[in-house]
Amino acid sequence: MTSSINNIEKILRVQSTGEVFDGKTDNISIDSRSLQNNDKTLFFALVGPNNDAHNYISSLIEKGVQHFVVNHIPKESAANATFLVVENTLDALQHFAIQHRNLFDIPVIGLTGSNGKTIVKEWLNFLLSPEFNIVKSPKSYNSQVGVPLSVITINEKHNLGIFEAGISKANEMEKLEKIIKPTIGILTNIGSAHDEGFANREEKIKEKLKLFKDSKVVIYQKNEVVDMLLKEEKPKRFSWSFTDKSADILLTKKSVLEKTIFQIKQDNTEFKISIPFQDDASVENAISCLMVLLYFKYDIVTIQNRVEQLFPVEMRLKVKNGINNTTLIDDSYSSDFQSLKIALDFLESQKQFEKKTLILSDIFESGLTKEELYSQVSQLVFSNKINRVIAIGETISAFENKFPNCLTFKNTEDFSADFDKLDFGNETILIKGARHFQFESIVNLLEEKTHETVLEINLNAISHNLNFYKAKLKPTTKMMVMVKAFGYGNGGFEIAKLLEHHKADYLGVAFADEGISLKNSGIMLPIMVLNPETTSFSAIIQHHLEPEIYSLKGLNAFLKIAEKRKLKHFPIHIKLDTGMHRLGFEEEDLDELIATLKGNQFVAVKSILSHMATSDDLEQQDFAHAQLHLFEKLSAKLMTELKIKPIRHILNTSGISNFPEAQYDMVRLGIGLYGISNDAEEQKYLENVGTLKSVISQIRTIQEGESVGYGRRFMAEKPTRVATIPIGYADGISRLWGNGVGFVTINNQKAPIVGSICMDMLMVDITEINCKEGDSVIIFGGSPTVSFMAEKLQTIPYEILTSISQRVKRVFYRE
């Protein structure tokens, strides 16, 4: 999308001010961190509850950005760029998208619902792309920000649009309807997601149906509530059902092997189709796609052939450990231009190595000529400072001269044949390919081989939980985030990198080696070491870590090294004991502490902190307030006597929620980041971060009187199907969780653990579960939750999370 500043002025109905630069913009951006920002970027400075993009305008100008849409002009930048001043930058972005959408008279499919939107969109793209040049939402861009960014990508070559619309509360859909203006509406499954934002389920459906206000047709599963809420005259209804004979399409289904076969009746026509799925969600999503094909009047043979080829949709960008000390970003099922931009931004936010390699297939459905497309891809590659491109496909290979250090292969098979000749090591590799190229085989070649148990870490959930707690803070309150104990068992570097991307103020680790590892991996954020041993002080100084000092002995030891190294104002953090009685200076130590620090030039007190013992127990508020009072008294004395103004902080996760008056200058977020709260009401607003998964290794049937496992602790009272799962106490699963206490989840059903948990395996009863060897098993995550396990084992969630062995592979992903 290319537009002149004059034209943008007219669209937004404002006059540009500041240093007005002539020229055109071809890139809309809202992310100051993106390497794709340049002199052709129009940057919308959005303001959210926890962040204000106006704060980053000066740094963007330094990077070459010249054009901004703002609520106000930062004083220091007024003479250095072109500014379009509006009342609300999000409203301006949405208005800009509305005007852009109005330029195109093409059919547009609008999708909304609680579940299935992204899968239906991707499947429709696959099913319809032979006849249409399609523009679609990249990934799950369905929010108040994501929708306008998606619609702005429509160009003159597109003749069909497919866009998602997601809402979380009332009065949001009206804005999205004006942007998408769908001519065809699809209402997918209505589930419990975001129920808390509505008075009841009917209100939520009514809000979602606003998307179809001016649509020609709405496709949906026949439902009394939807029928009642849809207007009689418009739009037209095109419904389906398994039971209601008044629906336009009546279906019956049966499962055969790993397929579902449908018998379909429309008017006087009957025919069969099959899809390669059996789960309810995939069945409903496939029917939504079938309805579109029928609405477009595709012939039966074409419908049968195409739906048989439907495939699992991977909606997540995954971060994995690769061979030869590499990090892989797996986006191996998607290769369109917009999702490439997203993946490259994600690469930058998660890179562990300076060297970056892109493995890229031919790109389809761009709406551009090949020359235009690969010229723009080349610009992205250079903007993101990619060191090497491995191009796979005949089309992209023809443009190898546009890419740095480019290797080309005709197809994936040729790449695999030459794999041993290629050099991969100490680099971050983005693998991005269209499904046709089967890049999963490339991921398999590059991925570090470990056993089949993995801990999946949802980076979106971490971002959500971080923002949830940020929203509780005053704008001036800083945040330290704890990544000690390998990120509470979830992974240290990857989470630290994400927190750096979100501009956290500090990271906290327990011991020096954790901080050294993060610094060696390239983390630039200041890192506080909370439990430094005196033997680690030299390493702390060498790696620019910042120690917590909690005793006179430790302080004197550090000062001795600081003097020897001739340090000046090296940052330290003073820990006060206000009642936890674990570590810290007590009140009687303060005079000597002050005397030691007064006039000392070797160190500087960066912060004063303490730790609350009962912040999660509201029945002990008197003790908590006593701690806060003592902290105020002791820290004030230190500040007055030493004439300093350090950062003060005492609140942990539960303290953030329960004692907001004690935020001081900074808070420390720990277990809450990982989706766990001691408060049941607050827990509803947090998202699960870690899901521990394994697979079924073997299934056997034992007879009445036979036993399972060591000590024969389980005796079968009837014929019993037993599955063996390759995870045990060496992976961090407590033996107390075995023999009927705990369970795993297989195909959404509970499978009780039978017998003793072994070192590397556990066994479960699957008598009532339809499953097979190789099926996925959830050890914890949504069900059982870590909190539920902790309650049953009479421990705390921290212990469950931090017990997961390092031999369990961590896979990080973003939706």
mmCIF file with all atom_site columns, C-alpha atoms in Angstrom, residues 382-542:
data_model
loop_
_atom_site.group_PDB
_atom_site.id
_atom_site.type_symbol
_atom_site.label_atom_id
_atom_site.label_alt_id
_atom_site.label_comp_id
_atom_site.label_asym_id
_atom_site.label_entity_id
_atom_site.label_seq_id
_atom_site.pdbx_PDB_ins_code
_atom_site.Cartn_x
_atom_site.Cartn_y
_atom_site.Cartn_z
_atom_site.occupancy
_atom_site.B_iso_or_equiv
_atom_site.pdbx_formal_charge
_atom_site.auth_seq_id
_atom_site.auth_comp_id
_atom_site.auth_asym_id
_atom_site.auth_atom_id
_atom_site.pdbx_PDB_model_num
ATOM 1   C CA . PHE A 1 382 ? 18.035 -6.452  4.398  1.00 0.00 ? 382 PHE A CA 1
ATOM 2   C CA . SER A 1 383 ? 16.032 -4.429  6.945  1.00 0.00 ? 383 SER A CA 1
ATOM 3   C CA . ASN A 1 384 ? 16.134 -7.348  9.352  1.00 0.00 ? 384 ASN A CA 1
ATOM 4   C CA . LYS A 1 385 ? 19.875 -7.846  8.790  1.00 0.00 ? 385 LYS A CA 1
ATOM 5   C CA . ILE A 1 386 ? 19.578 -11.459 7.694  1.00 0.00 ? 386 ILE A CA 1
ATOM 6   C CA . ASN A 1 387 ? 23.056 -12.887 7.100  1.00 0.00 ? 387 ASN A CA 1
ATOM 7   C CA . ARG A 1 388 ? 22.090 -15.783 4.872  1.00 0.00 ? 388 ARG A CA 1
ATOM 8   C CA . VAL A 1 389 ? 19.065 -16.806 2.803  1.00 0.00 ? 389 VAL A CA 1
ATOM 9   C CA . ILE A 1 390 ? 18.398 -20.368 1.729  1.00 0.00 ? 390 ILE A CA 1
ATOM 10  C CA . ALA A 1 391 ? 15.789 -20.115 -1.018 1.00 0.00 ? 391 ALA A CA 1
ATOM 11  C CA . ILE A 1 392 ? 13.781 -23.236 -1.872 1.00 0.00 ? 392 ILE A CA 1
ATOM 12  C CA . GLY A 1 393 ? 11.540 -23.239 -4.929 1.00 0.00 ? 393 GLY A CA 1
ATOM 13  C CA . GLU A 1 394 ? 11.956 -22.502 -8.613 1.00 0.00 ? 394 GLU A CA 1
ATOM 14  C CA . THR A 1 395 ? 10.393 -19.030 -8.448 1.00 0.00 ? 395 THR A CA 1
ATOM 15  C CA . ILE A 1 396 ? 12.329 -17.586 -5.531 1.00 0.00 ? 396 ILE A CA 1
ATOM 16  C CA . SER A 1 397 ? 15.533 -19.163 -6.842 1.00 0.00 ? 397 SER A CA 1
ATOM 17  C CA . ALA A 1 398 ? 15.230 -17.044 -9.972 1.00 0.00 ? 398 ALA A CA 1
ATOM 18  C CA . PHE A 1 399 ? 15.662 -13.959 -7.749 1.00 0.00 ? 399 PHE A CA 1
ATOM 19  C CA . GLU A 1 400 ? 18.705 -15.151 -5.798 1.00 0.00 ? 400 GLU A CA 1
ATOM 20  C CA . ASN A 1 401 ? 20.647 -12.022 -6.779 1.00 0.00 ? 401 ASN A CA 1
ATOM 21  C CA . LYS A 1 402 ? 18.281 -9.984  -4.580 1.00 0.00 ? 402 LYS A CA 1
ATOM 22  C CA . PHE A 1 403 ? 19.335 -11.763 -1.375 1.00 0.00 ? 403 PHE A CA 1
ATOM 23  C CA . PRO A 1 404 ? 22.537 -11.755 0.690  1.00 0.00 ? 404 PRO A CA 1
ATOM 24  C CA . ASN A 1 405 ? 24.706 -14.865 0.739  1.00 0.00 ? 405 ASN A CA 1
ATOM 25  C CA . CYS A 1 406 ? 21.977 -16.826 -1.018 1.00 0.00 ? 406 CYS A CA 1
ATOM 26  C CA . LEU A 1 407 ? 21.856 -20.577 -1.603 1.00 0.00 ? 407 LEU A CA 1
ATOM 27  C CA . THR A 1 408 ? 19.096 -21.944 -3.841 1.00 0.00 ? 408 THR A CA 1
ATOM 28  C CA . PHE A 1 409 ? 17.410 -25.321 -4.170 1.00 0.00 ? 409 PHE A CA 1
ATOM 29  C CA . LYS A 1 410 ? 14.730 -26.391 -6.607 1.00 0.00 ? 410 LYS A CA 1
ATOM 30  C CA . ASN A 1 411 ? 12.753 -28.203 -3.917 1.00 0.00 ? 411 ASN A CA 1
ATOM 31  C CA . THR A 1 412 ? 12.906 -29.518 -0.352 1.00 0.00 ? 412 THR A CA 1
ATOM 32  C CA . GLU A 1 413 ? 14.218 -32.883 -1.501 1.00 0.00 ? 413 GLU A CA 1
ATOM 33  C CA . ASP A 1 414 ? 17.274 -31.227 -3.086 1.00 0.00 ? 414 ASP A CA 1
ATOM 34  C CA . PHE A 1 415 ? 17.933 -29.307 0.139  1.00 0.00 ? 415 PHE A CA 1
ATOM 35  C CA . SER A 1 416 ? 17.712 -32.516 2.173  1.00 0.00 ? 416 SER A CA 1
ATOM 36  C CA . ALA A 1 417 ? 20.053 -34.317 -0.191 1.00 0.00 ? 417 ALA A CA 1
ATOM 37  C CA . ASP A 1 418 ? 22.702 -31.612 0.298  1.00 0.00 ? 418 ASP A CA 1
ATOM 38  C CA . PHE A 1 419 ? 22.037 -31.082 4.011  1.00 0.00 ? 419 PHE A CA 1
ATOM 39  C CA . ASP A 1 420 ? 25.283 -32.697 5.210  1.00 0.00 ? 420 ASP A CA 1
ATOM 40  C CA . LYS A 1 421 ? 27.273 -30.287 3.003  1.00 0.00 ? 421 LYS A CA 1
ATOM 41  C CA . LEU A 1 422 ? 25.655 -27.210 4.574  1.00 0.00 ? 422 LEU A CA 1
ATOM 42  C CA . ASP A 1 423 ? 27.086 -25.461 7.588  1.00 0.00 ? 423 ASP A CA 1
ATOM 43  C CA . PHE A 1 424 ? 24.708 -24.685 10.449 1.00 0.00 ? 424 PHE A CA 1
ATOM 44  C CA . GLY A 1 425 ? 25.953 -23.548 13.839 1.00 0.00 ? 425 GLY A CA 1
ATOM 45  C CA . ASN A 1 426 ? 25.788 -20.718 16.386 1.00 0.00 ? 426 ASN A CA 1
ATOM 46  C CA . GLU A 1 427 ? 22.935 -18.964 14.603 1.00 0.00 ? 427 GLU A CA 1
ATOM 47  C CA . THR A 1 428 ? 19.195 -18.323 14.759 1.00 0.00 ? 428 THR A CA 1
ATOM 48  C CA . ILE A 1 429 ? 17.302 -19.921 11.877 1.00 0.00 ? 429 ILE A CA 1
ATOM 49  C CA . LEU A 1 430 ? 13.818 -18.915 10.717 1.00 0.00 ? 430 LEU A CA 1
ATOM 50  C CA . ILE A 1 431 ? 12.185 -21.722 8.728  1.00 0.00 ? 431 ILE A CA 1
ATOM 51  C CA . LYS A 1 432 ? 9.260  -20.407 6.716  1.00 0.00 ? 432 LYS A CA 1
ATOM 52  C CA . GLY A 1 433 ? 7.629  -22.350 3.940  1.00 0.00 ? 433 GLY A CA 1
ATOM 53  C CA . ALA A 1 434 ? 4.356  -22.910 2.164  1.00 0.00 ? 434 ALA A CA 1
ATOM 54  C CA . ARG A 1 435 ? 2.704  -26.201 3.060  1.00 0.00 ? 435 ARG A CA 1
ATOM 55  C CA . HIS A 1 436 ? 3.365  -27.534 -0.438 1.00 0.00 ? 436 HIS A CA 1
ATOM 56  C CA . PHE A 1 437 ? 7.104  -27.591 0.334  1.00 0.00 ? 437 PHE A CA 1
ATOM 57  C CA . GLN A 1 438 ? 6.776  -29.778 3.473  1.00 0.00 ? 438 GLN A CA 1
ATOM 58  C CA . PHE A 1 439 ? 9.332  -27.811 5.473  1.00 0.00 ? 439 PHE A CA 1
ATOM 59  C CA . GLU A 1 440 ? 8.549  -29.951 8.525  1.00 0.00 ? 440 GLU A CA 1
ATOM 60  C CA . SER A 1 441 ? 11.204 -32.297 7.145  1.00 0.00 ? 441 SER A CA 1
ATOM 61  C CA . ILE A 1 442 ? 13.726 -29.434 7.313  1.00 0.00 ? 442 ILE A CA 1
ATOM 62  C CA . VAL A 1 443 ? 12.739 -28.745 10.923 1.00 0.00 ? 443 VAL A CA 1
ATOM 63  C CA . ASN A 1 444 ? 13.261 -32.433 11.665 1.00 0.00 ? 444 ASN A CA 1
ATOM 64  C CA . LEU A 1 445 ? 16.781 -32.307 10.186 1.00 0.00 ? 445 LEU A CA 1
ATOM 65  C CA . LEU A 1 446 ? 17.751 -29.204 12.152 1.00 0.00 ? 446 LEU A CA 1
ATOM 66  C CA . GLU A 1 447 ? 16.013 -29.874 15.465 1.00 0.00 ? 447 GLU A CA 1
ATOM 67  C CA . GLU A 1 448 ? 18.003 -31.138 18.432 1.00 0.00 ? 448 GLU A CA 1
ATOM 68  C CA . LYS A 1 449 ? 16.946 -34.707 19.109 1.00 0.00 ? 449 LYS A CA 1
ATOM 69  C CA . THR A 1 450 ? 15.461 -35.304 22.553 1.00 0.00 ? 450 THR A CA 1
ATOM 70  C CA . HIS A 1 451 ? 12.809 -37.627 23.911 1.00 0.00 ? 451 HIS A CA 1
ATOM 71  C CA . GLU A 1 452 ? 9.142  -37.105 23.166 1.00 0.00 ? 452 GLU A CA 1
ATOM 72  C CA . THR A 1 453 ? 8.219  -35.224 26.332 1.00 0.00 ? 453 THR A CA 1
ATOM 73  C CA . VAL A 1 454 ? 8.152  -31.436 25.892 1.00 0.00 ? 454 VAL A CA 1
ATOM 74  C CA . LEU A 1 455 ? 7.203  -28.412 27.966 1.00 0.00 ? 455 LEU A CA 1
ATOM 75  C CA . GLU A 1 456 ? 5.411  -25.972 25.645 1.00 0.00 ? 456 GLU A CA 1
ATOM 76  C CA . ILE A 1 457 ? 5.723  -22.329 26.709 1.00 0.00 ? 457 ILE A CA 1
ATOM 77  C CA . ASN A 1 458 ? 3.092  -19.912 25.408 1.00 0.00 ? 458 ASN A CA 1
ATOM 78  C CA . LEU A 1 459 ? 4.827  -16.559 24.883 1.00 0.00 ? 459 LEU A CA 1
ATOM 79  C CA . ASN A 1 460 ? 1.480  -14.859 24.198 1.00 0.00 ? 460 ASN A CA 1
ATOM 80  C CA . ALA A 1 461 ? 0.336  -15.931 27.659 1.00 0.00 ? 461 ALA A CA 1
ATOM 81  C CA . ILE A 1 462 ? 3.481  -14.497 29.250 1.00 0.00 ? 462 ILE A CA 1
ATOM 82  C CA . SER A 1 463 ? 2.860  -11.185 27.475 1.00 0.00 ? 463 SER A CA 1
ATOM 83  C CA . HIS A 1 464 ? -0.776 -11.240 28.610 1.00 0.00 ? 464 HIS A CA 1
ATOM 84  C CA . ASN A 1 465 ? 0.124  -11.934 32.242 1.00 0.00 ? 465 ASN A CA 1
ATOM 85  C CA . LEU A 1 466 ? 2.843  -9.281  32.208 1.00 0.00 ? 466 LEU A CA 1
ATOM 86  C CA . ASN A 1 467 ? 0.371  -6.695  30.926 1.00 0.00 ? 467 ASN A CA 1
ATOM 87  C CA . PHE A 1 468 ? -2.253 -7.819  33.457 1.00 0.00 ? 468 PHE A CA 1
ATOM 88  C CA . TYR A 1 469 ? 0.057  -6.896  36.320 1.00 0.00 ? 469 TYR A CA 1
ATOM 89  C CA . LYS A 1 470 ? 1.397  -3.809  34.559 1.00 0.00 ? 470 LYS A CA 1
ATOM 90  C CA . ALA A 1 471 ? -2.156 -2.497  34.431 1.00 0.00 ? 471 ALA A CA 1
ATOM 91  C CA . LYS A 1 472 ? -2.242 -2.539  38.230 1.00 0.00 ? 472 LYS A CA 1
ATOM 92  C CA . LEU A 1 473 ? 0.745  -0.199  38.477 1.00 0.00 ? 473 LEU A CA 1
ATOM 93  C CA . LYS A 1 474 ? 1.047  3.547   38.481 1.00 0.00 ? 474 LYS A CA 1
ATOM 94  C CA . PRO A 1 475 ? 2.631  4.870   35.262 1.00 0.00 ? 475 PRO A CA 1
ATOM 95  C CA . THR A 1 476 ? 5.844  5.721   37.131 1.00 0.00 ? 476 THR A CA 1
ATOM 96  C CA . THR A 1 477 ? 6.268  2.338   38.831 1.00 0.00 ? 477 THR A CA 1
ATOM 97  C CA . LYS A 1 478 ? 9.047  0.186   37.399 1.00 0.00 ? 478 LYS A CA 1
ATOM 98  C CA . MET A 1 479 ? 8.894  -3.587  37.167 1.00 0.00 ? 479 MET A CA 1
ATOM 99  C CA . MET A 1 480 ? 11.504 -6.215  37.920 1.00 0.00 ? 480 MET A CA 1
ATOM 100 C CA . VAL A 1 481 ? 10.606 -9.655  36.582 1.00 0.00 ? 481 VAL A CA 1
ATOM 101 C CA . MET A 1 482 ? 11.987 -12.766 38.198 1.00 0.00 ? 482 MET A CA 1
ATOM 102 C CA . VAL A 1 483 ? 13.579 -15.288 35.846 1.00 0.00 ? 483 VAL A CA 1
ATOM 103 C CA . LYS A 1 484 ? 15.434 -17.238 38.524 1.00 0.00 ? 484 LYS A CA 1
ATOM 104 C CA . ALA A 1 485 ? 15.410 -21.039 38.644 1.00 0.00 ? 485 ALA A CA 1
ATOM 105 C CA . PHE A 1 486 ? 15.483 -21.253 34.848 1.00 0.00 ? 486 PHE A CA 1
ATOM 106 C CA . GLY A 1 487 ? 12.435 -18.978 34.584 1.00 0.00 ? 487 GLY A CA 1
ATOM 107 C CA . TYR A 1 488 ? 10.522 -20.960 37.229 1.00 0.00 ? 488 TYR A CA 1
ATOM 108 C CA . GLY A 1 489 ? 11.246 -24.053 35.181 1.00 0.00 ? 489 GLY A CA 1
ATOM 109 C CA . ASN A 1 490 ? 9.924  -22.555 31.942 1.00 0.00 ? 490 ASN A CA 1
ATOM 110 C CA . GLY A 1 491 ? 13.205 -21.498 30.368 1.00 0.00 ? 491 GLY A CA 1
ATOM 111 C CA . GLY A 1 492 ? 15.516 -18.596 31.111 1.00 0.00 ? 492 GLY A CA 1
ATOM 112 C CA . PHE A 1 493 ? 16.864 -16.974 27.971 1.00 0.00 ? 493 PHE A CA 1
ATOM 113 C CA . GLU A 1 494 ? 13.750 -17.106 25.817 1.00 0.00 ? 494 GLU A CA 1
ATOM 114 C CA . ILE A 1 495 ? 11.585 -15.541 28.497 1.00 0.00 ? 495 ILE A CA 1
ATOM 115 C CA . ALA A 1 496 ? 14.267 -12.964 29.308 1.00 0.00 ? 496 ALA A CA 1
ATOM 116 C CA . LYS A 1 497 ? 14.431 -12.053 25.625 1.00 0.00 ? 497 LYS A CA 1
ATOM 117 C CA . LEU A 1 498 ? 10.673 -11.568 25.518 1.00 0.00 ? 498 LEU A CA 1
ATOM 118 C CA . LEU A 1 499 ? 10.790 -9.399  28.645 1.00 0.00 ? 499 LEU A CA 1
ATOM 119 C CA . GLU A 1 500 ? 13.546 -7.337  27.058 1.00 0.00 ? 500 GLU A CA 1
ATOM 120 C CA . HIS A 1 501 ? 11.295 -6.936  24.020 1.00 0.00 ? 501 HIS A CA 1
ATOM 121 C CA . HIS A 1 502 ? 8.545  -5.685  26.364 1.00 0.00 ? 502 HIS A CA 1
ATOM 122 C CA . LYS A 1 503 ? 10.999 -3.238  27.946 1.00 0.00 ? 503 LYS A CA 1
ATOM 123 C CA . ALA A 1 504 ? 10.981 -4.630  31.482 1.00 0.00 ? 504 ALA A CA 1
ATOM 124 C CA . ASP A 1 505 ? 13.118 -2.500  33.808 1.00 0.00 ? 505 ASP A CA 1
ATOM 125 C CA . TYR A 1 506 ? 15.037 -5.261  35.591 1.00 0.00 ? 506 TYR A CA 1
ATOM 126 C CA . LEU A 1 507 ? 15.471 -9.014  35.622 1.00 0.00 ? 507 LEU A CA 1
ATOM 127 C CA . GLY A 1 508 ? 15.981 -10.915 38.854 1.00 0.00 ? 508 GLY A CA 1
ATOM 128 C CA . VAL A 1 509 ? 17.961 -14.137 39.268 1.00 0.00 ? 509 VAL A CA 1
ATOM 129 C CA . ALA A 1 510 ? 18.948 -16.085 42.379 1.00 0.00 ? 510 ALA A CA 1
ATOM 130 C CA . PHE A 1 511 ? 22.583 -16.857 41.636 1.00 0.00 ? 511 PHE A CA 1
ATOM 131 C CA . ALA A 1 512 ? 25.357 -15.369 39.562 1.00 0.00 ? 512 ALA A CA 1
ATOM 132 C CA . ASP A 1 513 ? 25.607 -18.273 37.101 1.00 0.00 ? 513 ASP A CA 1
ATOM 133 C CA . GLU A 1 514 ? 21.990 -17.670 36.005 1.00 0.00 ? 514 GLU A CA 1
ATOM 134 C CA . GLY A 1 515 ? 22.748 -14.022 35.290 1.00 0.00 ? 515 GLY A CA 1
ATOM 135 C CA . ILE A 1 516 ? 26.043 -14.831 33.553 1.00 0.00 ? 516 ILE A CA 1
ATOM 136 C CA . SER A 1 517 ? 24.229 -17.255 31.250 1.00 0.00 ? 517 SER A CA 1
ATOM 137 C CA . LEU A 1 518 ? 21.719 -14.559 30.287 1.00 0.00 ? 518 LEU A CA 1
ATOM 138 C CA . LYS A 1 519 ? 24.415 -11.950 29.691 1.00 0.00 ? 519 LYS A CA 1
ATOM 139 C CA . ASN A 1 520 ? 26.448 -14.391 27.596 1.00 0.00 ? 520 ASN A CA 1
ATOM 140 C CA . SER A 1 521 ? 23.316 -15.015 25.532 1.00 0.00 ? 521 SER A CA 1
ATOM 141 C CA . GLY A 1 522 ? 23.033 -11.329 24.733 1.00 0.00 ? 522 GLY A CA 1
ATOM 142 C CA . ILE A 1 523 ? 20.502 -10.039 27.282 1.00 0.00 ? 523 ILE A CA 1
ATOM 143 C CA . MET A 1 524 ? 21.132 -6.325  27.796 1.00 0.00 ? 524 MET A CA 1
ATOM 144 C CA . LEU A 1 525 ? 18.654 -5.581  30.600 1.00 0.00 ? 525 LEU A CA 1
ATOM 145 C CA . PRO A 1 526 ? 20.095 -4.893  34.061 1.00 0.00 ? 526 PRO A CA 1
ATOM 146 C CA . ILE A 1 527 ? 20.093 -8.105  36.096 1.00 0.00 ? 527 ILE A CA 1
ATOM 147 C CA . MET A 1 528 ? 19.988 -8.247  39.887 1.00 0.00 ? 528 MET A CA 1
ATOM 148 C CA . VAL A 1 529 ? 21.515 -11.271 41.613 1.00 0.00 ? 529 VAL A CA 1
ATOM 149 C CA . LEU A 1 530 ? 19.423 -11.820 44.747 1.00 0.00 ? 530 LEU A CA 1
ATOM 150 C CA . ASN A 1 531 ? 21.498 -14.459 46.555 1.00 0.00 ? 531 ASN A CA 1
ATOM 151 C CA . PRO A 1 532 ? 25.098 -13.767 45.532 1.00 0.00 ? 532 PRO A CA 1
ATOM 152 C CA . GLU A 1 533 ? 27.824 -15.792 47.181 1.00 0.00 ? 533 GLU A CA 1
ATOM 153 C CA . THR A 1 534 ? 31.003 -13.912 48.053 1.00 0.00 ? 534 THR A CA 1
ATOM 154 C CA . THR A 1 535 ? 32.952 -16.265 45.776 1.00 0.00 ? 535 THR A CA 1
ATOM 155 C CA . SER A 1 536 ? 30.893 -15.000 42.819 1.00 0.00 ? 536 SER A CA 1
ATOM 156 C CA . PHE A 1 537 ? 31.576 -11.270 43.295 1.00 0.00 ? 537 PHE A CA 1
ATOM 157 C CA . SER A 1 538 ? 34.418 -11.149 40.757 1.00 0.00 ? 538 SER A CA 1
ATOM 158 C CA . ALA A 1 539 ? 32.268 -12.858 38.117 1.00 0.00 ? 539 ALA A CA 1
ATOM 159 C CA . ILE A 1 540 ? 29.374 -10.512 38.918 1.00 0.00 ? 540 ILE A CA 1
ATOM 160 C CA . ILE A 1 541 ? 31.587 -7.505  38.280 1.00 0.00 ? 541 ILE A CA 1
ATOM 161 C CA . GLN A 1 542 ? 33.084 -9.029  35.121 1.00 0.00 ? 542 GLN A CA 1
#
